[in-house]
Amino acid sequence: MDLVSQEIIDVLVIAAHPDDAELSCGGTIAQLTAAGKKVVIADCTRGELGSRGTIELRALEAQKASAILGVTNRINLEMEDGNILRSQENTRKIITTIRRFRPTIILFNPPHERHPDHEHVHQLVRMAVFQSGLIKIQTPWNGQFLEPHRPEKMFCYMQTYEFSPSFYVDISDVFAQKMDSIRAYSSQVFVEGEHDGSEPQTFISKPAFMEMIEARARYFGSLIGVDYAEAFLSLEPVGLPSLSHWL
């Protein structure tokens, strides 16, 4: 089989579960797509162990959220929810995704998190990004081998546990869009008038959780002199091409 280059996008967002991306970096995604950048979300699982909703409903909610954010594509890697293994099979799934879309930037789960799946996805992505650049690792796609590719930058978005951010992104202009994308997951989070109390309450289904999302964004925004912001961790030093950005 010959080597083949596939789609080229700007940013690949890798998430353990449907709704991770919206909750953590939905504003940044909306900002990127509004600027004409191509963004793809790759959910690793279907969230089948979630205490609320169903697989089918979660899939519909993910489609709705994707439309709100204006992403180019959204795929699911069909790993096992609650048991994402650091296996060769799962690493190859992410390598194939990286080589298929050839992103410049990857946004993904942070290294230390409340949900073990989030930590495991972080580890898988770290391994996959390195191996994706190795020519001797071959990944077939549609009868051909995908070309090796490594993104230029990898940034972790913030989830439940806080870290010392490397930088913040101003999402003031798209904050309402971010919140709409989160509310698209009405089976999972609190949406006024859409809950009858028949399903169990979870960490993210309480009204206070949505209040926390807004409060955190406001706090991060206050640190950089804007209304709302999202925080990111860079695994490598981040440099500026020039101080003229502020001049």
CSV table of C-alpha atoms in Angstrom, one decimal:
chain,number,residue,atom,x,y,z
A,1,MET,CA,0.0,0.0,0.0
A,2,ASP,CA,1.2,3.6,-0.7
A,3,LEU,CA,1.5,6.4,1.8
A,4,VAL,CA,-1.4,8.8,1.7
A,5,SER,CA,-2.0,12.2,3.3
A,6,GLN,CA,-5.6,12.7,4.5
A,7,GLU,CA,-7.5,15.7,5.7
A,8,ILE,CA,-5.6,18.7,7.2
A,9,ILE,CA,-7.2,20.5,10.1
A,10,ASP,CA,-6.0,23.1,12.6
A,11,VAL,CA,-7.0,21.7,15.9
A,12,LEU,CA,-7.8,18.1,17.1
A,13,VAL,CA,-9.6,17.9,20.5
A,14,ILE,CA,-9.3,14.5,22.1
A,15,ALA,CA,-11.7,13.8,25.0
A,16,ALA,CA,-12.4,10.7,27.1
A,17,HIS,CA,-16.2,11.2,27.0
A,18,PRO,CA,-18.8,13.2,25.1
A,19,ASP,CA,-19.1,16.5,26.9
A,20,ASP,CA,-15.5,16.7,28.1
A,21,ALA,CA,-14.6,19.0,25.3
A,22,GLU,CA,-17.5,21.4,25.7
A,23,LEU,CA,-17.1,21.6,29.5
A,24,SER,CA,-13.4,22.2,29.4
A,25,CYS,CA,-12.6,24.1,26.2
A,26,GLY,CA,-16.0,24.8,24.4
A,27,GLY,CA,-15.3,28.5,24.4
A,28,THR,CA,-11.9,28.0,22.8
A,29,ILE,CA,-13.4,25.7,20.2
A,30,ALA,CA,-16.1,28.2,19.3
A,31,GLN,CA,-13.5,31.0,19.1
A,32,LEU,CA,-11.4,28.9,16.7
A,33,THR,CA,-14.3,28.0,14.4
A,34,ALA,CA,-15.6,31.6,14.3
A,35,ALA,CA,-12.1,32.5,13.0
A,36,GLY,CA,-12.4,30.0,10.2
A,37,LYS,CA,-10.2,27.3,11.8
A,38,LYS,CA,-11.0,23.6,11.2
A,39,VAL,CA,-11.6,21.8,14.5
A,40,VAL,CA,-12.3,18.1,14.9
A,41,ILE,CA,-13.4,16.4,18.2
A,42,ALA,CA,-12.5,12.8,18.8
A,43,ASP,CA,-14.4,11.3,21.8
A,44,CYS,CA,-12.7,8.1,23.0
A,45,THR,CA,-15.8,6.5,24.5
A,46,ARG,CA,-19.6,6.8,24.1
A,47,GLY,CA,-20.1,7.4,27.8
A,48,GLU,CA,-22.0,4.2,28.1
A,49,LEU,CA,-21.4,3.9,31.9
A,50,GLY,CA,-23.0,7.3,32.6
A,51,SER,CA,-25.6,7.1,35.4
A,52,ARG,CA,-28.0,9.2,33.3
A,53,GLY,CA,-29.2,9.0,29.7
A,54,THR,CA,-28.4,6.4,27.1
A,55,ILE,CA,-25.7,5.8,24.5
A,56,GLU,CA,-28.1,6.9,21.7
A,57,LEU,CA,-29.1,10.1,23.6
A,58,ARG,CA,-25.5,11.0,24.3
A,59,ALA,CA,-24.7,10.6,20.6
A,60,LEU,CA,-27.5,13.0,19.7
A,61,GLU,CA,-26.5,15.4,22.3
A,62,ALA,CA,-22.9,15.4,21.0
A,63,GLN,CA,-24.2,16.1,17.5
A,64,LYS,CA,-26.2,19.0,18.8
A,65,ALA,CA,-23.2,20.4,20.7
A,66,SER,CA,-21.0,20.0,17.7
A,67,ALA,CA,-23.4,22.0,15.5
A,68,ILE,CA,-23.4,24.8,18.2
A,69,LEU,CA,-19.6,25.0,18.2
A,70,GLY,CA,-19.3,24.7,14.4
A,71,VAL,CA,-16.7,21.9,14.4
A,72,THR,CA,-15.6,20.4,11.1
A,73,ASN,CA,-16.1,16.8,12.2
A,74,ARG,CA,-16.7,14.6,15.3
A,75,ILE,CA,-15.7,11.0,15.6
A,76,ASN,CA,-15.9,8.3,18.3
A,77,LEU,CA,-13.0,5.9,18.9
A,78,GLU,CA,-15.2,3.4,20.7
A,79,MET,CA,-12.9,2.6,23.6
A,80,GLU,CA,-14.5,1.1,26.7
A,81,ASP,CA,-16.0,3.7,29.1
A,82,GLY,CA,-14.7,3.3,32.6
A,83,ASN,CA,-11.9,1.0,31.4
A,84,ILE,CA,-9.8,2.9,28.9
A,85,LEU,CA,-6.6,0.8,28.7
A,86,ARG,CA,-3.1,1.9,27.8
A,87,SER,CA,-3.1,-0.7,25.1
A,88,GLN,CA,-1.5,-0.9,21.7
A,89,GLU,CA,-5.0,-1.1,20.2
A,90,ASN,CA,-6.1,2.2,21.8
A,91,THR,CA,-2.8,3.9,21.0
A,92,ARG,CA,-3.1,2.9,17.4
A,93,LYS,CA,-6.6,4.4,17.3
A,94,ILE,CA,-5.3,7.7,18.4
A,95,ILE,CA,-2.3,7.5,16.0
A,96,THR,CA,-4.6,6.8,13.1
A,97,THR,CA,-6.8,9.8,14.1
A,98,ILE,CA,-3.7,12.1,14.3
A,99,ARG,CA,-2.4,11.0,11.0
A,100,ARG,CA,-5.9,11.1,9.4
A,101,PHE,CA,-6.5,14.8,10.4
A,102,ARG,CA,-2.9,16.0,10.7
A,103,PRO,CA,-3.6,18.8,13.2
A,104,THR,CA,-1.2,21.6,14.1
A,105,ILE,CA,-2.5,21.6,17.7
A,106,ILE,CA,-4.0,18.9,20.0
A,107,LEU,CA,-6.1,19.8,23.0
A,108,PHE,CA,-6.6,16.9,25.4
A,109,ASN,CA,-7.3,15.7,28.9
A,110,PRO,CA,-4.9,16.7,31.7
A,111,PRO,CA,-2.4,14.4,33.5
A,112,HIS,CA,-4.1,14.4,36.9
A,113,GLU,CA,-7.9,14.2,37.1
A,114,ARG,CA,-10.9,13.0,39.1
A,115,HIS,CA,-11.9,10.4,36.5
A,116,PRO,CA,-9.3,7.7,35.8
A,117,ASP,CA,-10.4,7.6,32.1
A,118,HIS,CA,-9.2,11.2,31.8
A,119,GLU,CA,-5.7,10.4,33.0
A,120,HIS,CA,-5.5,7.3,30.8
A,121,VAL,CA,-6.5,9.3,27.7
A,122,HIS,CA,-3.7,11.8,28.6
A,123,GLN,CA,-1.2,9.0,28.7
A,124,LEU,CA,-2.5,7.4,25.5
A,125,VAL,CA,-2.2,10.8,23.7
A,126,ARG,CA,1.3,11.4,24.9
A,127,MET,CA,2.3,7.9,23.6
A,128,ALA,CA,0.4,8.3,20.3
A,129,VAL,CA,1.8,11.7,19.5
A,130,PHE,CA,5.3,10.4,19.7
A,131,GLN,CA,4.6,7.2,17.8
A,132,SER,CA,2.6,9.0,15.2
A,133,GLY,CA,5.9,10.5,13.9
A,134,LEU,CA,7.6,7.1,13.5
A,135,ILE,CA,7.7,5.9,9.9
A,136,LYS,CA,8.0,2.3,10.9
A,137,ILE,CA,4.7,2.3,12.6
A,138,GLN,CA,2.1,1.8,9.8
A,139,THR,CA,-1.5,2.7,10.0
A,140,PRO,CA,-3.8,1.5,7.2
A,141,TRP,CA,-6.7,3.7,6.2
A,142,ASN,CA,-9.0,3.1,3.2
A,143,GLY,CA,-6.6,0.6,1.6
A,144,GLN,CA,-3.5,2.9,2.0
A,145,PHE,CA,-1.0,3.8,4.8
A,146,LEU,CA,-1.3,7.2,6.4
A,147,GLU,CA,1.8,9.4,6.5
A,148,PRO,CA,3.5,10.0,9.8
A,149,HIS,CA,2.6,13.2,11.5
A,150,ARG,CA,3.2,15.0,14.8
A,151,PRO,CA,1.4,18.2,15.9
A,152,GLU,CA,3.4,21.2,16.6
A,153,LYS,CA,1.8,21.8,20.0
A,154,MET,CA,-0.1,19.9,22.7
A,155,PHE,CA,-2.2,21.7,25.3
A,156,CYS,CA,-4.2,20.2,28.2
A,157,TYR,CA,-7.5,21.8,29.0
A,158,MET,CA,-8.7,22.0,32.7
A,159,GLN,CA,-11.3,19.7,34.1
A,160,THR,CA,-12.2,19.1,37.7
A,161,TYR,CA,-8.8,19.3,39.3
A,162,GLU,CA,-7.0,22.6,38.9
A,163,PHE,CA,-3.4,23.0,37.8
A,164,SER,CA,-1.1,26.0,37.4
A,165,PRO,CA,-2.1,27.2,33.9
A,166,SER,CA,0.5,28.0,31.3
A,167,PHE,CA,-1.9,30.4,29.6
A,168,TYR,CA,-5.5,31.5,29.4
A,169,VAL,CA,-7.7,32.1,26.4
A,170,ASP,CA,-10.2,35.0,26.4
A,171,ILE,CA,-13.6,33.4,25.6
A,172,SER,CA,-15.7,36.5,26.5
A,173,ASP,CA,-17.3,36.8,23.0
A,174,VAL,CA,-18.3,33.2,22.8
A,175,PHE,CA,-19.1,32.3,26.4
A,176,ALA,CA,-22.8,32.1,25.7
A,177,GLN,CA,-22.1,29.7,22.9
A,178,LYS,CA,-19.9,27.5,25.2
A,179,MET,CA,-22.8,27.3,27.7
A,180,ASP,CA,-25.3,26.5,25.0
A,181,SER,CA,-23.0,23.6,23.9
A,182,ILE,CA,-22.9,22.3,27.5
A,183,ARG,CA,-26.7,22.6,27.8
A,184,ALA,CA,-27.0,20.4,24.7
A,185,TYR,CA,-26.1,17.5,27.1
A,186,SER,CA,-29.4,18.0,28.9
A,187,SER,CA,-29.3,14.3,30.1
A,188,GLN,CA,-26.1,15.0,31.9
A,189,VAL,CA,-26.1,18.6,33.2
A,190,PHE,CA,-28.8,20.7,34.8
A,191,VAL,CA,-31.0,22.5,32.4
A,192,GLU,CA,-33.9,24.5,33.8
A,193,GLY,CA,-37.3,22.8,33.1
A,194,GLU,CA,-35.8,19.6,31.6
A,195,HIS,CA,-35.4,17.4,34.7
A,196,ASP,CA,-38.3,15.4,36.3
A,197,GLY,CA,-36.2,13.9,39.1
A,198,SER,CA,-36.5,10.3,37.7
A,199,GLU,CA,-32.8,9.8,37.1
A,200,PRO,CA,-30.0,9.7,39.8
A,201,GLN,CA,-28.3,12.9,40.6
A,202,THR,CA,-24.6,13.1,39.7
A,203,PHE,CA,-21.6,15.4,40.2
A,204,ILE,CA,-22.4,17.3,37.1
A,205,SER,CA,-26.2,17.2,37.1
A,206,LYS,CA,-26.6,19.6,40.1
A,207,PRO,CA,-27.4,23.3,39.4
A,208,ALA,CA,-24.3,24.2,41.4
A,209,PHE,CA,-22.1,22.5,38.8
A,210,MET,CA,-23.2,24.9,36.0
A,211,GLU,CA,-22.7,27.8,38.4
A,212,MET,CA,-19.2,26.5,39.0
A,213,ILE,CA,-18.4,26.5,35.3
A,214,GLU,CA,-19.4,30.1,35.0
A,215,ALA,CA,-17.7,31.2,38.2
A,216,ARG,CA,-14.4,29.5,37.1
A,217,ALA,CA,-14.6,31.2,33.7
A,218,ARG,CA,-15.2,34.5,35.3
A,219,TYR,CA,-12.4,34.1,37.8
A,220,PHE,CA,-9.9,33.1,35.0
A,221,GLY,CA,-11.1,36.0,33.0
A,222,SER,CA,-10.5,38.4,35.9
A,223,LEU,CA,-6.9,37.2,36.0
A,224,ILE,CA,-6.2,38.5,32.5
A,225,GLY,CA,-8.6,41.5,32.5
A,226,VAL,CA,-11.5,40.0,30.5
A,227,ASP,CA,-15.0,38.7,31.3
A,228,TYR,CA,-14.4,35.0,30.8
A,229,ALA,CA,-11.4,32.7,30.0
A,230,GLU,CA,-10.4,29.1,29.8
A,231,ALA,CA,-7.1,27.7,31.2
A,232,PHE,CA,-4.6,25.5,29.5
A,233,LEU,CA,-1.4,23.6,30.5
A,234,SER,CA,1.4,23.4,28.0
A,235,LEU,CA,3.8,20.4,28.2
A,236,GLU,CA,6.5,22.4,26.7
A,237,PRO,CA,7.5,26.1,27.0
A,238,VAL,CA,5.3,28.5,25.1
A,239,GLY,CA,6.9,31.5,23.3
A,240,LEU,CA,5.6,34.6,21.7
A,241,PRO,CA,6.9,35.7,18.3
A,242,SER,CA,7.0,39.3,19.4
A,243,LEU,CA,5.9,41.7,22.2
A,244,SER,CA,4.2,43.8,19.5
A,245,HIS,CA,1.0,41.8,20.2
A,246,TRP,CA,0.4,44.2,23.1
A,247,LEU,CA,1.6,47.4,21.3
